[in-house]
CSV table of C-alpha atoms and ligand atoms in Angstrom, one decimal:
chain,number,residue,atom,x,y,z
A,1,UNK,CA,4.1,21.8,10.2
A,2,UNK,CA,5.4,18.2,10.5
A,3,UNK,CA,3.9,15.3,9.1
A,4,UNK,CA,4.6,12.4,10.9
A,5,UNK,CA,4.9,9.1,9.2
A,6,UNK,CA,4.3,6.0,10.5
A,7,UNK,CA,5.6,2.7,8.7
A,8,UNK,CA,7.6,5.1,6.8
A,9,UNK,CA,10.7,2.9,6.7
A,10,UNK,CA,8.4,0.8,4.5
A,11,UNK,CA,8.0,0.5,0.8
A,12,UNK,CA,5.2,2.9,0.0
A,13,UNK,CA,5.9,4.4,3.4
A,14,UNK,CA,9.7,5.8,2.4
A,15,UNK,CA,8.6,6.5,-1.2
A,16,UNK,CA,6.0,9.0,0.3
A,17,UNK,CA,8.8,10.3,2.7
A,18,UNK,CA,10.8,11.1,-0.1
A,19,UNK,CA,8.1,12.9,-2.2
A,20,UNK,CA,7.1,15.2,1.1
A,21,UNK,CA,10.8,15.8,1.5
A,22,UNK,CA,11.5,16.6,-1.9
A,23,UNK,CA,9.0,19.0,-1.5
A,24,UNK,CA,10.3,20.8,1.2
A,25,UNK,CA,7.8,19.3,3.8
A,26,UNK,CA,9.2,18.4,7.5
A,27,UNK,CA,8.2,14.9,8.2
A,28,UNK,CA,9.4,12.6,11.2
A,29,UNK,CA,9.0,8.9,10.3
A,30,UNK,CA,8.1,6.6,13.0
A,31,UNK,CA,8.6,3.0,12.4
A,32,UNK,CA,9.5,-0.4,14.6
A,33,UNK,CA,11.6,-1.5,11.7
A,34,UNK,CA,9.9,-5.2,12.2
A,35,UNK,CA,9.4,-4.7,8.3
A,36,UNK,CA,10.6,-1.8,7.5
A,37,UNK,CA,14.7,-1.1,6.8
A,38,UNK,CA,16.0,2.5,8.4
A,39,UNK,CA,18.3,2.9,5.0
A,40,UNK,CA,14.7,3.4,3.0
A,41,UNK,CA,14.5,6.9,5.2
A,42,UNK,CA,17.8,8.4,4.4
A,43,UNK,CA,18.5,11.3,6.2
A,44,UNK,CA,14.8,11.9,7.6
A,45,UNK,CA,14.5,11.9,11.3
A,46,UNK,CA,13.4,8.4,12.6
A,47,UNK,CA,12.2,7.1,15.7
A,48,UNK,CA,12.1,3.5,16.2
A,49,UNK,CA,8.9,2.1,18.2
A,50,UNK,CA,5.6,0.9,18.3
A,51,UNK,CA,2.5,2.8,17.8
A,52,UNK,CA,0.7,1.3,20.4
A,53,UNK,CA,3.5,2.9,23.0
A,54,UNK,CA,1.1,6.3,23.5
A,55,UNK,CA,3.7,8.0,25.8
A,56,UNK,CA,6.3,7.9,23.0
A,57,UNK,CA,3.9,8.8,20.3
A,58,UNK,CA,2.9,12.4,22.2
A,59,UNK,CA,7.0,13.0,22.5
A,60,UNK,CA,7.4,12.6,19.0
A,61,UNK,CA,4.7,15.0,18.5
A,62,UNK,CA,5.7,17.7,20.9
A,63,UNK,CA,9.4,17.2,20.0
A,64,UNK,CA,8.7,17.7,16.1
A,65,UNK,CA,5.7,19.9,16.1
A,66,UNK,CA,3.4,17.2,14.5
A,67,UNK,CA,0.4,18.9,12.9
A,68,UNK,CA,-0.6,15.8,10.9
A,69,UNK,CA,0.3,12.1,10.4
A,70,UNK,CA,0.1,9.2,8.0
A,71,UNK,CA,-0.4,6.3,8.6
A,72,UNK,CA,1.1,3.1,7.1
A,73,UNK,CA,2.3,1.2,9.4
A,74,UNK,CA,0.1,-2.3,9.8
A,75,UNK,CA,0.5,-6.1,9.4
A,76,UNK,CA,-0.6,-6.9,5.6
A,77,UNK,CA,-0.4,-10.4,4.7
A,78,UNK,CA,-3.4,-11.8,3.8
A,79,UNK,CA,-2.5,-15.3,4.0
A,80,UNK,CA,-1.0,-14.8,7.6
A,81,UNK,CA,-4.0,-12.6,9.0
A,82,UNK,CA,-5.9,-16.0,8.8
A,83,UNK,CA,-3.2,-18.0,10.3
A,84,UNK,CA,-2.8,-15.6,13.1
A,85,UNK,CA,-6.1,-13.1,13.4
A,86,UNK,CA,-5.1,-12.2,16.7
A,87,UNK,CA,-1.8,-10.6,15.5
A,88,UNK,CA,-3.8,-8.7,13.1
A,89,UNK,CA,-6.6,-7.7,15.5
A,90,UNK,CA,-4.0,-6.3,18.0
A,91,UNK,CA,-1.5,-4.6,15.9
A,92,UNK,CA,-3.8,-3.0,13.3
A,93,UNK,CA,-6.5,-2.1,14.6
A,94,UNK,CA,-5.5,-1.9,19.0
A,95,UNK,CA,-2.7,-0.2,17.8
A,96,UNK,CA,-4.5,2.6,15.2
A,97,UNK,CA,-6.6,2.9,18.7
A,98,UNK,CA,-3.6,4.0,20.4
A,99,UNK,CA,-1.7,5.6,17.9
A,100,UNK,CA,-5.2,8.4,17.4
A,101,UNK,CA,-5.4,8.9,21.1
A,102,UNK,CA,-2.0,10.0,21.5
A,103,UNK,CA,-2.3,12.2,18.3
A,104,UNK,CA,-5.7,13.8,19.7
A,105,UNK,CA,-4.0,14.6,23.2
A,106,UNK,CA,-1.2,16.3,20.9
A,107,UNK,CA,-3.9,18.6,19.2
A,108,UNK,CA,-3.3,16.5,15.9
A,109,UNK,CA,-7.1,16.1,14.0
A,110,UNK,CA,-5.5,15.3,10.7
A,111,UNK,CA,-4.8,11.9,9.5
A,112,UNK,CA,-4.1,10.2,6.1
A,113,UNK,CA,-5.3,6.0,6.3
A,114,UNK,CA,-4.1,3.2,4.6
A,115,UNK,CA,-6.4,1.4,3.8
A,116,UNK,CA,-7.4,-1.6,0.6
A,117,UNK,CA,-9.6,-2.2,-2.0
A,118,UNK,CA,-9.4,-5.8,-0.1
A,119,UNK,CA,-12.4,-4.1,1.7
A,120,UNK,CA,-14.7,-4.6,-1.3
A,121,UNK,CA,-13.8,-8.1,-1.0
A,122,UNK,CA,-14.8,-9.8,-4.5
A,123,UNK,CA,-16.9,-6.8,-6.0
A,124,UNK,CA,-19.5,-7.7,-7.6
A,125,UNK,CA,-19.0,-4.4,-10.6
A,126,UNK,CA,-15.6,-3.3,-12.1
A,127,UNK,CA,-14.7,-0.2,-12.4
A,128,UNK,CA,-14.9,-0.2,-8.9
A,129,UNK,CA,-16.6,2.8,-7.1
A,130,UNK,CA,-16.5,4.0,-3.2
A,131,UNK,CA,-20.1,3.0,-2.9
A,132,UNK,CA,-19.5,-0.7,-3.7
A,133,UNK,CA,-20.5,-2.7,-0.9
A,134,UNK,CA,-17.5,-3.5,1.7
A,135,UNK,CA,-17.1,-6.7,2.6
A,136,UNK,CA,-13.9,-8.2,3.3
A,137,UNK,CA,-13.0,-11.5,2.8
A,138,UNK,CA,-9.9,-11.9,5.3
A,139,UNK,CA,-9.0,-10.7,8.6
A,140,UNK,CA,-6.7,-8.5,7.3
A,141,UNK,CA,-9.4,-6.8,4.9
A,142,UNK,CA,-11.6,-6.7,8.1
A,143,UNK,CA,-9.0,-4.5,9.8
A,144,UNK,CA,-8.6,-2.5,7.7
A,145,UNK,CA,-12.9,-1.9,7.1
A,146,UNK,CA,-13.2,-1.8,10.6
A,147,UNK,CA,-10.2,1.1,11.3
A,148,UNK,CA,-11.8,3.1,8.2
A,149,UNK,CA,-15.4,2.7,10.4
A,150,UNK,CA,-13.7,3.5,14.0
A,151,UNK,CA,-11.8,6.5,12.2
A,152,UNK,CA,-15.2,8.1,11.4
A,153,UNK,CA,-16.6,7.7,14.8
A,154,UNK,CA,-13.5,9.5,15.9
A,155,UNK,CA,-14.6,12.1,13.9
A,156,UNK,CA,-17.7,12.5,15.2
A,157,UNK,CA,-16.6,12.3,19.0
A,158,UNK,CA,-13.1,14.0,18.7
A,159,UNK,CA,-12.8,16.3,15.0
A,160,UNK,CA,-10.5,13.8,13.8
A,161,UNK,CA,-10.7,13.9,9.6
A,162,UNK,CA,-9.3,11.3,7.9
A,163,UNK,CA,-8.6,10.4,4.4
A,164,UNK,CA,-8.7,6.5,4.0
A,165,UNK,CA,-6.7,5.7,0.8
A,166,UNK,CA,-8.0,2.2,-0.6
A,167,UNK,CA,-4.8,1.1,-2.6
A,168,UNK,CA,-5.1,-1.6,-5.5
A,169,UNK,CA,-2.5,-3.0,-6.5
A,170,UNK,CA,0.7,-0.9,-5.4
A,171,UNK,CA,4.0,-2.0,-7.2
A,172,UNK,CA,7.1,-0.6,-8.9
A,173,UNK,CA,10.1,1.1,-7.3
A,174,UNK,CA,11.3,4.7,-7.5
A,175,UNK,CA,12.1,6.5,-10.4
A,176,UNK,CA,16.0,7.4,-10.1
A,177,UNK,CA,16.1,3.5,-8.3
A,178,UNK,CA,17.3,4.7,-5.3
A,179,UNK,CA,14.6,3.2,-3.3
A,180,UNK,CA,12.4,0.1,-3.8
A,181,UNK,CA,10.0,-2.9,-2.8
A,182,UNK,CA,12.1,-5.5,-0.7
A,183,UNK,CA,11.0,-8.9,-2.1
A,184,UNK,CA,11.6,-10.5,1.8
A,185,UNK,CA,8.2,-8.8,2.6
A,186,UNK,CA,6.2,-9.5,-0.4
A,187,UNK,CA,4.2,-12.3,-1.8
A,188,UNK,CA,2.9,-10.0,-4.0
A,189,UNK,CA,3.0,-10.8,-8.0
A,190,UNK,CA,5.4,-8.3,-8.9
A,191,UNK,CA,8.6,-9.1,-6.9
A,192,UNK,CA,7.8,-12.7,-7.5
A,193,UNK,CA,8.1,-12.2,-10.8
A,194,UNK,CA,11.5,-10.3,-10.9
A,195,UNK,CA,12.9,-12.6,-8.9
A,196,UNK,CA,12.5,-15.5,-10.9
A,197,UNK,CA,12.9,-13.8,-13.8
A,198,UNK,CA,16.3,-13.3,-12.4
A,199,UNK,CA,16.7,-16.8,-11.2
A,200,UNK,CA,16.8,-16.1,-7.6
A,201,UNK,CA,13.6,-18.2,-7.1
A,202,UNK,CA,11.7,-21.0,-8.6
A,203,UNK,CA,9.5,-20.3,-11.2
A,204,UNK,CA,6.4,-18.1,-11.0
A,205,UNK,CA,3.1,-20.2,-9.8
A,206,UNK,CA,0.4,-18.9,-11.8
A,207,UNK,CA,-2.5,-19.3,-9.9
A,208,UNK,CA,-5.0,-20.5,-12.4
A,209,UNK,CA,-5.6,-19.5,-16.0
A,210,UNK,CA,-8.8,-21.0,-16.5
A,211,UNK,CA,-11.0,-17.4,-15.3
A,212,UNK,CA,-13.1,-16.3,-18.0
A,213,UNK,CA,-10.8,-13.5,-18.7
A,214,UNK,CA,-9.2,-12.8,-22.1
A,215,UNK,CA,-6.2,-14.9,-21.6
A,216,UNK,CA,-7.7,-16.9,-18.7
A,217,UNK,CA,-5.5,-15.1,-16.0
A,218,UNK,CA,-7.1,-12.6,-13.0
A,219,UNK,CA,-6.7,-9.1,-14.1
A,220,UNK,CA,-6.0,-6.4,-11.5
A,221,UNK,CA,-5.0,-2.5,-11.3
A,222,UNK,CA,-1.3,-2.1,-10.5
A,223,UNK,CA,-0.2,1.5,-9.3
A,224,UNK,CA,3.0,3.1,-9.6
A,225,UNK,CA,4.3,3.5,-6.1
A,226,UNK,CA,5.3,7.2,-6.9
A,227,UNK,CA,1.3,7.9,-8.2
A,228,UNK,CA,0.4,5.9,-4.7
A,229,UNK,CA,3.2,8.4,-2.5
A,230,UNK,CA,1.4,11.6,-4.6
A,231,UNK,CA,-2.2,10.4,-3.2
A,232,UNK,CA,-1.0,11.0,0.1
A,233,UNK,CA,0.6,13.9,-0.1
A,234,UNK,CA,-2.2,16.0,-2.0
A,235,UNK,CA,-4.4,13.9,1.1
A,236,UNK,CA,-2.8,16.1,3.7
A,237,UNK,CA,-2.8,19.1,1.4
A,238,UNK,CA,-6.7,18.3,1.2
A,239,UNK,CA,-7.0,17.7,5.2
A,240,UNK,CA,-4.7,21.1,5.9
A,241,UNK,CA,-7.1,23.0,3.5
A,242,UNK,CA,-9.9,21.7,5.9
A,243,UNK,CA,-11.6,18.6,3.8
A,244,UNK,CA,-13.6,16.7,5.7
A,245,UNK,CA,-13.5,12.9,6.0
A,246,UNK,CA,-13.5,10.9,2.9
A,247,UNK,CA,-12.5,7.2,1.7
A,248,UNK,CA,-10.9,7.1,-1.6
A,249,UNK,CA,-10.0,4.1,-4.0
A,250,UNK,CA,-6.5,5.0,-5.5
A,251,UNK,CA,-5.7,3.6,-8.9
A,252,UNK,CA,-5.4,3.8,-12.3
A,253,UNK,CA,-8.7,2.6,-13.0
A,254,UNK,CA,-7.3,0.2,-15.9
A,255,UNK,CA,-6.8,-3.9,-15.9
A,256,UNK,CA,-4.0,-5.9,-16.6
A,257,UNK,CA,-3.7,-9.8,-16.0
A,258,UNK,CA,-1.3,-11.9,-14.3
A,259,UNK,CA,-0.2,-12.9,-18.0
A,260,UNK,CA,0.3,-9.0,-19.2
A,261,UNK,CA,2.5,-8.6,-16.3
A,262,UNK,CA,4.7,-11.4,-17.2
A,263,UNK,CA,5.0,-10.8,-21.0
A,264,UNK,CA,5.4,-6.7,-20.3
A,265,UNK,CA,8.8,-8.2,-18.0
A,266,UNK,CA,10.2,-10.2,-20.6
A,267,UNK,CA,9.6,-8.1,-23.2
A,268,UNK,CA,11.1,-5.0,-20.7
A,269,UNK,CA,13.8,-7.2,-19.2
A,270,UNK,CA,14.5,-8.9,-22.7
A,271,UNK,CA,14.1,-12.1,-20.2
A,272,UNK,CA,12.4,-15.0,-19.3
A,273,UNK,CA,10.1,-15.3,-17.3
A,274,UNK,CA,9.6,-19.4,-15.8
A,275,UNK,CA,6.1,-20.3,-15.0
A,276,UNK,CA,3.9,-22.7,-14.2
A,277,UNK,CA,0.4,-22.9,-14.2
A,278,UNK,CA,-1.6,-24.2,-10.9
A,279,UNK,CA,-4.6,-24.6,-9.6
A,280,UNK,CA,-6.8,-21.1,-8.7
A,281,UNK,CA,-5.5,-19.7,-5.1
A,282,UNK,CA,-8.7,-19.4,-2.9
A,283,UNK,CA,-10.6,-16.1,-2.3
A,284,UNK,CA,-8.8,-14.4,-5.7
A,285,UNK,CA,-11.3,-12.2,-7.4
A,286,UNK,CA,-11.7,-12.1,-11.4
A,287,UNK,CA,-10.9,-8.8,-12.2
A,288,UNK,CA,-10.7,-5.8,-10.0
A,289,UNK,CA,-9.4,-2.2,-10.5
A,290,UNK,CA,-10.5,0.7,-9.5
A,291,UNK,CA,-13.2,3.8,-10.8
A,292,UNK,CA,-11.2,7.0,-10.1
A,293,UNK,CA,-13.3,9.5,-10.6
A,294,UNK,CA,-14.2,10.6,-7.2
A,295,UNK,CA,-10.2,10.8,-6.1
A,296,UNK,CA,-9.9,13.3,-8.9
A,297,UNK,CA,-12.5,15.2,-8.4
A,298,UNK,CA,-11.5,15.5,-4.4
A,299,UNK,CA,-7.7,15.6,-4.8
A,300,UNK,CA,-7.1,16.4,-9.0
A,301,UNK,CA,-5.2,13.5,-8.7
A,302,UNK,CA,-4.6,11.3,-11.4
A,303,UNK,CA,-1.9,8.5,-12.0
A,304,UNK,CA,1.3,9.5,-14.2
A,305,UNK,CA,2.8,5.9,-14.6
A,306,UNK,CA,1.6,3.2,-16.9
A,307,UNK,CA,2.4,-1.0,-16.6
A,308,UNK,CA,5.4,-0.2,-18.4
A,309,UNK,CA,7.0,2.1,-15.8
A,310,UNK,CA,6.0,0.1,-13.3
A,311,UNK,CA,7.6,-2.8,-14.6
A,312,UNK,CA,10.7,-1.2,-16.1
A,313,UNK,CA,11.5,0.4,-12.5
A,314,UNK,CA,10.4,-2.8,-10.5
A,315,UNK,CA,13.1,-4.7,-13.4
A,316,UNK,CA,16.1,-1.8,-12.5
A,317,UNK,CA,15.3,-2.0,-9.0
A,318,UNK,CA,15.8,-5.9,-8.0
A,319,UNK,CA,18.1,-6.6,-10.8
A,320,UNK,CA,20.3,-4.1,-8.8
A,321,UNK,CA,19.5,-4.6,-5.7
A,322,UNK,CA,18.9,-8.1,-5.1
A,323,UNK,CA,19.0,-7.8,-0.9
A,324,UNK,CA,17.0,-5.0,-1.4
A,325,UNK,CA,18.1,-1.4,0.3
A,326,UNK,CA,20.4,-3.2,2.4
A,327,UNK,CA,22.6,-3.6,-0.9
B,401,WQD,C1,-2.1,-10.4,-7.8
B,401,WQD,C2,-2.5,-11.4,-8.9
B,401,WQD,C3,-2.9,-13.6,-8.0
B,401,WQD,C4,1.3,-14.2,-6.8
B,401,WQD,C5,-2.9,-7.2,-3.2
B,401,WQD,C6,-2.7,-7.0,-1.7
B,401,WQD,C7,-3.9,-6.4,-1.1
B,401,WQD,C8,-4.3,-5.2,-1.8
B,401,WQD,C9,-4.6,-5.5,-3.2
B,401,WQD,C10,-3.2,-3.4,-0.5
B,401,WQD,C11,-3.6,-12.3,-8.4
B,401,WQD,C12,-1.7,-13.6,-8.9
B,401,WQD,C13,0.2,-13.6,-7.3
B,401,WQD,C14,1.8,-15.4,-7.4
B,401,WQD,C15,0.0,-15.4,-9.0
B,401,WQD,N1,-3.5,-4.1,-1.6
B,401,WQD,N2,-0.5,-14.2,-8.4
B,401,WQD,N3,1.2,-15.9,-8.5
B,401,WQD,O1,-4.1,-10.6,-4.2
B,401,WQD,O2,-4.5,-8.7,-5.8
B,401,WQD,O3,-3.9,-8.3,-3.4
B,401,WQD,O4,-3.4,-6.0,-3.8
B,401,WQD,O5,-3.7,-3.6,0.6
B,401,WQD,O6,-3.5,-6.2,0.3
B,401,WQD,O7,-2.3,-8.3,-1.2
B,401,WQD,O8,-2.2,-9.2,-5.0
B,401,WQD,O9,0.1,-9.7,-5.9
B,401,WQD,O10,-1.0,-11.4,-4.3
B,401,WQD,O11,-1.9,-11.1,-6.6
B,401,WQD,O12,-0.6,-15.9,-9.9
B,401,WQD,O13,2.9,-16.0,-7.0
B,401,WQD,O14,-1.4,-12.2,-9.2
B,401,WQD,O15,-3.6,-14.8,-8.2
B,401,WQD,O16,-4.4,-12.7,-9.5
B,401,WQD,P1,-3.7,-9.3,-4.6
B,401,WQD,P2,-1.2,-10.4,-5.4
């Protein structure tokens, strides 16, 4: 009853790891460690490789006794997947291909996605709901849309059930701060705000604050990584119980803007947050967070962590660890 874990050297990758360890699951993480860092894992086995590499991926499974898998492990910049599409094309979604041919051939029909609410593109309704139109907006949201798509027809031609879990926004670091984002691989608001909050970077570009919000800054729906790792655990719980295929949005299902983010740092961090204000960044929706009712009702799962946590853990993490795990 192993779970194998792809991208699980990653940051919501090793949080998960932890929580199915902690539990007493058996889990072997597989990983290329192009963004991922093997001290995230601690003692769980690793294998370092690529998940297009077939051959390996049917070793893992016969050497561990894989029964089911998650997988994390994709390129997810969106700014880069329109720089280089190709990258994107081949590692995300050529790779998924190989990576679910392998696991068939092993007997594994169980397999948690990661997915994005990037899917829904700019949605035209907030709360956000599973039945809102998908349409991405960048290549990397079209990878992920068209994985989610090619992971249903492998259910239909192969008994493959998936869960696709459509994160928001996934931020925040573990609660005892032993493991946590590492700000070389984000862009992300978050870890660009802790780091110049702590003076390691110039100050925070806010990208526009003239949306008709109520303090003129894009709102979105950060989730506490911990809440994010839970999803995926009561995921394979659902798939081992024999749930059938489903795409899920995961978050908290409440707003909070760029400018909430900041203040709830300094007033955390009893800091100072340098900003500036610039233009709007292209392709940034309004407001978007999530409607979780239906991930409730299929998993009973709801989030435990607040903006607070998230920021007070992201605050402990990175002013601790400011080379991330490798400190
Ligand atoms: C958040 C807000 C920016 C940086 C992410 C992932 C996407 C998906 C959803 C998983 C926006 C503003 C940011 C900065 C800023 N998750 N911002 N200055 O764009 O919501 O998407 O979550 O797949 O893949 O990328 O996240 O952190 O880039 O931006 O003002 O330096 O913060 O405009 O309003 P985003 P983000």
């Amino acid at each position: 009853m192993t779970v194998l874990v792809t991208g699980g050297a990653g940051y919501i990758g090793s949080h998960t790891v932890r929580q199915l360890r902690n539990l007493g699951r058996d889990v072997v993480v597989f990983d290329n460690l192009d963004m991922g860092f093997a001290g995230a894992v601690m003692d769980a086995p690793l294998v370092i490789g690529d998940v297009a590499d077939e051959a390996l991926v049917g070793r893992i499974c016969a050497d561990h006794g894989v029964t089911s898998a998650i997988h994390f492990a994709a390129h997810k910049n969106v700014g880069e997947s329109m720089a280089q599409p190709s990258k994107y094309w081949h590692n995300n979604v050529d790779g998924t291909v190989h990576l679910v041919d392998a696991l068939l051939r092993a007997g594994v029909r169980d397999l948690v996605f990661s997915s994005s609410c990037s899917v829904y593109g700019t949605p035209e309704n907030v709360p956000v709901t599973e039945s809102a139109p998908v349409q991405p907006e960048s290549v990397y949201a079209e990878t992920k849309a068209m994985m989610e798509r090619i992971l249903r027809w492998y259910g239909t031609t192969s008994g493959l059930r998936t869960v696709s879990l459509r994160y928001f926004n996934a931020a925040g670091a573990s609660l005892d701060n032993v493991i946590g984002e590492d700000w070389s691989q984000s862009a992300n608001l978050i870890p660009v705000v802790m780091k110049a909050a702590l003076g390691l970077r110039p100050p925070v570009q806010v990208f526009g604050n003239d949306y008709p919000t109520a303090d003129g800054t894009c709102v979105r729906d950060y989730i506490h990584v911990e809440d994010l790792a839970d999803a995926h655990v009561r995921s394979i719980d659902y798939l081992a119980a024999g749930g059938a295929t489903v795409g899920l949005n995961v978050g908290t299902g409440l707003g909070s803007s760029v400018l909430d983010v900041i203040r709830t740092t300094e007033r955390i961090g009893e800091c100072t947050v340098p900003i500036e204000f610039v233009p709007r960044r292209e392709g940034d929706p309004i407001t978007v967070f999530a409607d979780p009712t239906v991930i409730n009702e299929t998993l009973g799962w709801k989030p435990v962590h607040g903006l607070d946590t998230i920021i007070a853990t992201a605050w402990k993490w990175h002013s601790t660890h400011p080379d991330g795990i490798r400190t």
